[in-house]
Short mmCIF file of C-alpha atoms in Angstrom, two decimals:
data_model
loop_
_atom_site.label_atom_id
_atom_site.label_comp_id
_atom_site.label_asym_id
_atom_site.label_seq_id
_atom_site.Cartn_x
_atom_site.Cartn_y
_atom_site.Cartn_z
CA MET P 1 0.00 0.00 0.00
CA SER P 2 1.32 3.46 -0.79
CA LEU P 3 1.55 6.11 1.87
CA PRO P 4 -1.14 8.78 1.61
CA VAL P 5 1.22 11.63 2.43
CA SER P 6 4.82 11.89 1.40
CA MET P 7 6.88 10.65 4.28
CA SER P 8 9.34 13.48 4.42
CA VAL P 9 6.53 15.99 4.81
CA VAL P 10 5.05 14.06 7.68
CA LEU P 11 8.38 13.59 9.42
CA ASP P 12 9.09 17.29 9.06
CA THR P 13 5.75 18.02 10.62
CA ILE P 14 6.51 15.74 13.53
CA MET P 15 9.90 17.34 14.13
CA CYS P 16 8.63 20.88 13.88
CA GLN P 17 5.50 20.38 15.80
CA THR P 18 5.72 22.07 19.15
CA LEU P 19 2.04 22.80 19.49
CA THR P 20 0.60 19.33 19.46
CA SER P 21 -3.02 19.07 20.18
CA ARG P 22 -3.98 16.33 22.57
CA ILE P 23 -7.63 16.95 22.17
CA ILE P 24 -9.86 13.98 21.70
CA PRO P 25 -11.28 13.86 18.17
CA ARG P 26 -15.02 14.20 17.54
CA ASN P 27 -15.89 10.56 16.96
CA PHE P 28 -14.08 9.21 20.01
CA ARG P 29 -15.55 11.98 22.10
CA LEU P 30 -19.06 11.01 20.96
CA LEU P 31 -18.34 7.32 21.64
CA GLU P 32 -17.43 8.31 25.20
CA GLU P 33 -20.64 10.28 25.53
CA LEU P 34 -22.59 7.33 24.14
CA GLU P 35 -21.08 4.95 26.68
CA ARG P 36 -21.74 7.35 29.51
CA GLY P 37 -25.32 7.76 28.36
CA GLU P 38 -25.78 3.98 28.18
CA LYS P 39 -24.57 3.53 31.74
CA GLY P 40 -27.08 6.06 33.01
CA ILE P 41 -26.42 9.45 34.54
CA GLY P 42 -26.85 10.45 38.18
CA ASP P 43 -30.42 10.22 39.46
CA GLY P 44 -31.80 9.49 36.00
CA THR P 45 -33.64 12.79 35.59
CA VAL P 46 -31.67 13.50 32.45
CA SER P 47 -30.73 10.88 29.87
CA TYR P 48 -29.85 10.61 26.22
CA GLY P 49 -29.13 8.11 23.50
CA MET P 50 -28.44 7.82 19.80
CA ASP P 51 -31.35 7.92 17.37
CA ASP P 52 -29.85 5.81 14.62
CA GLY P 53 -27.60 2.99 15.80
CA ASP P 54 -26.33 2.58 12.25
CA ASP P 55 -25.05 6.13 11.83
CA ILE P 56 -21.30 5.74 12.08
CA TYR P 57 -20.99 9.53 12.56
CA MET P 58 -23.38 9.57 15.52
CA ARG P 59 -25.19 12.74 14.55
CA SER P 60 -28.77 12.48 15.85
CA TRP P 61 -29.56 12.06 19.52
CA THR P 62 -32.63 12.09 21.69
CA GLY P 63 -32.43 13.59 25.14
CA THR P 64 -34.94 13.30 27.95
CA ILE P 65 -35.47 15.59 30.92
CA ILE P 66 -37.83 14.83 33.78
CA GLY P 67 -39.29 18.10 35.05
CA PRO P 68 -37.79 19.18 38.39
CA HIS P 69 -39.71 19.14 41.69
CA ASN P 70 -41.63 22.15 42.90
CA THR P 71 -42.06 23.60 39.43
CA VAL P 72 -44.88 23.49 36.87
CA HIS P 73 -42.71 20.94 35.07
CA GLU P 74 -42.76 18.42 37.90
CA GLY P 75 -43.44 14.88 36.71
CA ARG P 76 -43.47 15.86 33.04
CA ILE P 77 -41.19 14.05 30.63
CA TYR P 78 -39.63 16.27 27.99
CA GLN P 79 -38.07 14.89 24.85
CA LEU P 80 -35.42 16.82 22.97
CA LYS P 81 -33.51 16.36 19.74
CA LEU P 82 -29.81 17.09 19.61
CA PHE P 83 -27.85 17.16 16.40
CA CYS P 84 -24.05 16.92 16.48
CA ASP P 85 -22.62 18.07 13.19
CA LYS P 86 -19.15 17.38 11.83
CA ASP P 87 -17.76 20.33 13.76
CA TYR P 88 -18.95 19.08 17.15
CA PRO P 89 -17.60 19.57 19.84
CA GLU P 90 -15.82 22.69 18.54
CA LYS P 91 -19.33 23.97 17.89
CA PRO P 92 -22.32 23.12 20.05
CA PRO P 93 -24.98 20.73 18.82
CA SER P 94 -28.29 22.19 17.67
CA VAL P 95 -30.86 21.53 20.35
CA ARG P 96 -34.63 21.61 20.15
CA PHE P 97 -37.47 20.43 22.31
CA HIS P 98 -39.69 17.80 20.72
CA SER P 99 -42.20 17.96 23.58
CA ARG P 100 -44.01 21.29 23.78
CA ILE P 101 -42.76 23.52 26.56
CA ASN P 102 -43.07 27.15 27.53
CA MET P 103 -39.64 28.37 28.53
CA THR P 104 -37.85 31.67 27.98
CA CYS P 105 -34.94 30.21 26.01
CA VAL P 106 -37.13 28.02 23.77
CA ASN P 107 -38.67 29.25 20.52
CA HIS P 108 -42.45 29.04 20.87
CA GLU P 109 -43.04 27.89 17.33
CA THR P 110 -40.17 25.51 16.66
CA GLY P 111 -39.00 24.30 20.06
CA VAL P 112 -35.44 25.32 19.22
CA VAL P 113 -33.30 26.23 22.22
CA GLU P 114 -32.06 29.65 21.21
CA PRO P 115 -28.34 30.01 21.86
CA LYS P 116 -28.68 33.75 22.48
CA LYS P 117 -30.96 33.05 25.39
CA PHE P 118 -29.15 30.01 26.75
CA GLY P 119 -25.65 30.76 28.03
CA LEU P 120 -24.21 27.27 27.74
CA LEU P 121 -24.75 27.26 23.97
CA ALA P 122 -23.85 30.92 23.54
CA ASN P 123 -20.55 30.50 25.38
CA TRP P 124 -19.86 26.99 24.22
CA GLN P 125 -16.56 25.27 25.04
CA ARG P 126 -15.45 21.95 23.63
CA GLU P 127 -15.33 20.38 27.11
CA TYR P 128 -19.09 20.77 27.43
CA SER P 129 -21.19 17.73 26.67
CA MET P 130 -24.78 16.84 25.80
CA GLU P 131 -25.20 15.84 29.44
CA ASP P 132 -24.22 19.38 30.47
CA ILE P 133 -26.79 20.83 28.09
CA LEU P 134 -29.60 18.66 29.45
CA THR P 135 -28.60 19.25 33.08
CA GLN P 136 -28.42 22.99 32.52
CA LEU P 137 -31.82 23.02 30.79
CA LYS P 138 -33.29 21.16 33.76
CA LYS P 139 -31.87 23.83 36.09
CA GLU P 140 -33.26 26.48 33.80
CA MET P 141 -36.75 24.93 34.18
CA ALA P 142 -36.48 25.51 37.91
CA SER P 143 -35.27 29.10 37.62
CA PRO P 144 -37.59 31.87 38.91
CA HIS P 145 -38.52 33.07 35.40
CA ASN P 146 -39.50 29.57 34.21
CA ARG P 147 -40.77 27.55 37.14
CA LYS P 148 -44.27 29.02 37.18
CA LEU P 149 -44.91 29.68 33.48
CA VAL P 150 -48.18 28.31 32.16
CA GLN P 151 -47.46 25.17 30.15
CA PRO P 152 -49.06 23.64 27.06
CA PRO P 153 -50.97 20.37 27.58
CA GLU P 154 -48.81 17.39 28.41
CA GLY P 155 -48.02 15.00 25.57
CA THR P 156 -48.11 17.62 22.81
CA TYR P 157 -45.24 18.13 20.40
CA PHE P 158 -43.65 20.87 18.33
CA MET H 1 -2.94 20.93 27.75
CA ALA H 2 -3.18 21.36 24.01
CA ASN H 3 0.30 22.81 23.83
CA SER H 4 2.39 19.91 25.03
CA ASN H 5 5.09 18.25 23.00
CA LEU H 6 4.39 14.93 21.47
CA PRO H 7 6.09 12.25 23.59
CA ARG H 8 9.19 10.74 22.05
CA ARG H 9 7.63 7.31 22.09
CA ILE H 10 4.80 8.45 19.84
CA ILE H 11 7.19 10.18 17.46
CA LYS H 12 9.30 7.04 17.17
CA GLU H 13 6.31 4.83 16.63
CA THR H 14 4.98 7.16 13.96
CA GLN H 15 8.30 7.21 12.14
CA ARG H 16 8.39 3.41 12.23
CA LEU H 17 4.83 3.12 10.96
CA LEU H 18 5.67 5.33 8.01
CA SER H 19 9.13 3.99 7.17
CA GLU H 20 8.48 0.28 7.74
CA PRO H 21 4.82 -0.28 7.05
CA THR H 22 3.36 -3.74 7.68
CA PRO H 23 2.01 -5.35 4.51
CA GLY H 24 -1.69 -4.68 4.18
CA ILE H 25 -1.72 -1.98 6.84
CA SER H 26 -1.18 1.75 6.60
CA ALA H 27 -1.45 4.34 9.32
CA SER H 28 -0.72 8.03 9.06
CA PRO H 29 -1.22 10.78 11.58
CA SER H 30 -3.67 13.53 10.76
CA GLU H 31 -2.20 16.95 10.08
CA ASP H 32 -3.92 18.82 12.87
CA ASN H 33 -3.67 16.15 15.55
CA MET H 34 -0.63 13.91 15.65
CA ARG H 35 -2.37 11.54 18.08
CA TYR H 36 -5.12 10.85 15.59
CA PHE H 37 -4.37 8.37 12.81
CA ASN H 38 -6.11 7.45 9.60
CA VAL H 39 -5.73 3.73 9.20
CA MET H 40 -6.36 1.36 6.33
CA ILE H 41 -6.33 -2.41 6.62
CA LEU H 42 -6.63 -4.69 3.61
CA GLY H 43 -8.90 -7.68 4.10
CA PRO H 44 -6.64 -10.73 4.54
CA THR H 45 -6.60 -13.26 1.71
CA GLN H 46 -8.74 -16.38 2.08
CA THR H 47 -11.17 -14.59 4.36
CA PRO H 48 -14.58 -13.10 3.53
CA TYR H 49 -12.87 -9.70 3.74
CA GLU H 50 -10.42 -10.40 0.92
CA GLY H 51 -10.36 -7.62 -1.63
CA GLY H 52 -11.77 -5.11 0.86
CA VAL H 53 -10.11 -1.90 1.95
CA PHE H 54 -11.20 -1.10 5.50
CA LYS H 55 -10.86 2.39 6.92
CA LEU H 56 -10.31 2.82 10.63
CA GLU H 57 -9.51 5.68 12.95
CA LEU H 58 -7.12 5.48 15.89
CA PHE H 59 -6.49 7.89 18.72
CA LEU H 60 -3.74 7.86 21.33
CA PRO H 61 -5.23 9.17 24.56
CA GLU H 62 -3.27 11.42 26.87
CA GLU H 63 -2.39 8.40 29.06
CA TYR H 64 -0.89 6.42 26.17
CA PRO H 65 1.09 4.14 26.48
CA MET H 66 -0.28 3.49 29.95
CA ALA H 67 -3.72 3.27 28.36
CA ALA H 68 -4.58 1.50 25.11
CA PRO H 69 -5.16 3.35 21.85
CA LYS H 70 -8.77 3.93 20.93
CA VAL H 71 -9.61 2.46 17.57
CA ARG H 72 -12.68 1.69 15.50
CA PHE H 73 -13.74 0.78 11.98
CA LEU H 74 -15.23 3.48 9.79
CA THR H 75 -16.04 1.02 7.02
CA LYS H 76 -19.08 -1.15 7.63
CA ILE H 77 -18.04 -4.74 8.25
CA TYR H 78 -19.93 -7.96 8.99
CA HIS H 79 -17.92 -9.55 11.81
CA PRO H 80 -19.04 -11.00 15.17
CA ASN H 81 -16.48 -9.00 17.16
CA ILE H 82 -17.19 -5.62 15.55
CA ASP H 83 -20.39 -3.69 16.17
CA LYS H 84 -22.48 -1.34 14.05
CA LEU H 85 -20.45 1.65 15.17
CA GLY H 86 -17.19 -0.07 14.26
CA ARG H 87 -16.18 -0.72 17.85
CA ILE H 88 -13.90 -3.70 18.23
CA CYS H 89 -14.00 -6.41 20.86
CA LEU H 90 -10.34 -7.24 21.36
CA ASP H 91 -8.73 -8.08 24.69
CA ILE H 92 -5.56 -6.05 24.11
CA LEU H 93 -7.67 -2.93 23.63
CA LYS H 94 -9.25 -3.53 27.04
CA ASP H 95 -7.95 -5.47 30.05
CA LYS H 96 -5.03 -7.13 28.25
CA TRP H 97 -3.43 -3.85 27.21
CA SER H 98 0.21 -3.48 28.15
CA PRO H 99 2.51 -0.51 27.54
CA ALA H 100 4.86 -2.96 25.81
CA LEU H 101 2.34 -3.13 22.97
CA LYS H 102 2.38 -0.56 20.19
CA ILE H 103 0.17 0.91 17.49
CA SER H 104 1.59 -1.60 15.02
CA THR H 105 0.81 -4.58 17.27
CA VAL H 106 -2.73 -3.32 17.75
CA LEU H 107 -3.26 -3.03 14.01
CA LEU H 108 -1.73 -6.45 13.40
CA SER H 109 -4.08 -7.92 15.99
CA ILE H 110 -7.05 -6.32 14.27
CA GLN H 111 -5.90 -7.72 10.95
CA ALA H 112 -5.60 -11.14 12.64
CA LEU H 113 -9.10 -10.76 14.08
CA LEU H 114 -10.40 -10.48 10.52
CA SER H 115 -8.81 -13.84 9.78
CA ALA H 116 -10.16 -15.43 12.94
CA PRO H 117 -13.64 -14.23 13.92
CA ASN H 118 -14.55 -15.36 17.41
CA PRO H 119 -18.33 -15.75 17.73
CA ASP H 120 -17.95 -17.03 21.31
CA ASP H 121 -16.91 -13.58 22.52
CA PRO H 122 -19.25 -11.45 20.45
CA LEU H 123 -19.86 -7.75 20.31
CA SER H 124 -22.64 -8.07 17.76
CA GLU H 125 -25.01 -10.70 19.17
CA ASN H 126 -26.95 -11.13 15.95
CA ILE H 127 -23.92 -11.58 13.77
CA ALA H 128 -22.42 -14.04 16.28
CA LYS H 129 -25.65 -16.06 16.31
CA HIS H 130 -25.64 -16.09 12.54
CA TRP H 131 -22.00 -17.24 12.56
CA LYS H 132 -22.73 -20.09 14.95
CA SER H 133 -25.97 -21.28 13.39
CA ASN H 134 -24.96 -21.09 9.74
CA GLU H 135 -21.33 -20.18 9.21
CA ALA H 136 -21.41 -20.63 5.43
CA GLU H 137 -24.27 -18.17 5.12
CA ALA H 138 -22.67 -15.67 7.55
CA VAL H 139 -19.46 -15.82 5.52
CA GLU H 140 -21.49 -15.09 2.38
CA THR H 141 -23.02 -12.03 4.06
CA ALA H 142 -19.56 -10.88 5.13
CA LYS H 143 -18.34 -11.22 1.53
CA GLU H 144 -21.36 -9.30 0.31
CA TRP H 145 -20.72 -6.47 2.79
CA THR H 146 -17.05 -6.40 1.77
CA ARG H 147 -18.14 -5.96 -1.84
CA LEU H 148 -20.78 -3.35 -0.96
CA TYR H 149 -18.93 -1.21 1.55
CA ALA H 150 -15.20 -1.96 1.34
CA SER H 151 -14.56 -2.08 -2.36
CA GLY H 152 -12.34 0.97 -2.04
CA ALA H 153 -14.09 2.69 -4.92
#
C-alpha cells in the first residue's frame, strides 16, 4: 500500500511540531458520551441516546429531561432532539425540544433552544457535553422566570 | 494541555509506521492532531474480507502508552467481534493492554481478528448467532458487505 502523504513531509511536521493538540477527536468523544449515556447518569432525571444505531458519525440524539420538583414541570417528561454536526464539539450541537414547553430560552413555534438566550450554547466550550446541556436546561426549568410559566398540555409536540 | 510536546515514544512509533509499514496496513497521523491516525487495513486473503479496503480511525489518549489506543472501523463490516459503530472487541484494547504493545501490534491484531472471527466472545449478538448457526451463510453475508462497503471505490 502506498503512503497517503509523502513521508518526508510528515516527518518534518513531527519534528517541527511544538504545538501538538492532545484533544480527543469528535468521533471518540461522541463514543465516550454514548457509553456514559448507556450507563445512566446520576439520578436518571436527564438521559440521552443515539437515534440511529447505524449512523457511524453519531449525529442524531434524543435527550430526555424529567421536570424538576416544585415547578410546573414536575413529573413531566420532555423529549429533545440534539444534532451533532461534523464540527462538534468545537461547535455546540443544535438543540430543540420535541415535547411542547413554555420556557424563555425556547422558541415558541419551533421548540429550538435559542443560543442567544441560553448561556451554555452561547458561550460553548469543547469540554461541554450533551449531558451538560440537558442538566443545565433542567436547572433552567427551575429558575424563577421559568418555574411558574403556564405550560401547554402534556403529551403535545412541536 | 493542548500545547504539550508529542512524547518521544509516539514520534518514534509514527516514524516506524511510516518507514516500515506492515504489509496490508497503513497508518498516518492527521495533520492537525498527531495523536489521531487514519488507518487502512486490507482484508486478509482467504477470508470473507479479501479484496476489501477497510478504513479505521485510531487515537492515542493522553495516558498512552499506559492506556490502550482507541480504535474503531469506519467502514461497515460484517464480523461477530465488531459492532455497528465499528467498535472492536479485542482483549488487548481492554484489560489485556500493556505498555509494551504498540500501534503496530494493535493493528496487526485487528488484521488477525479479521482472519479469525470469534463468535464465542461477540460484540454483535446477531452476527455471532448467525456465525454459529450457519457459518457458510454468515461468511457469504460478510463477503457481500465487503463488496458493498469496502470495495475501495
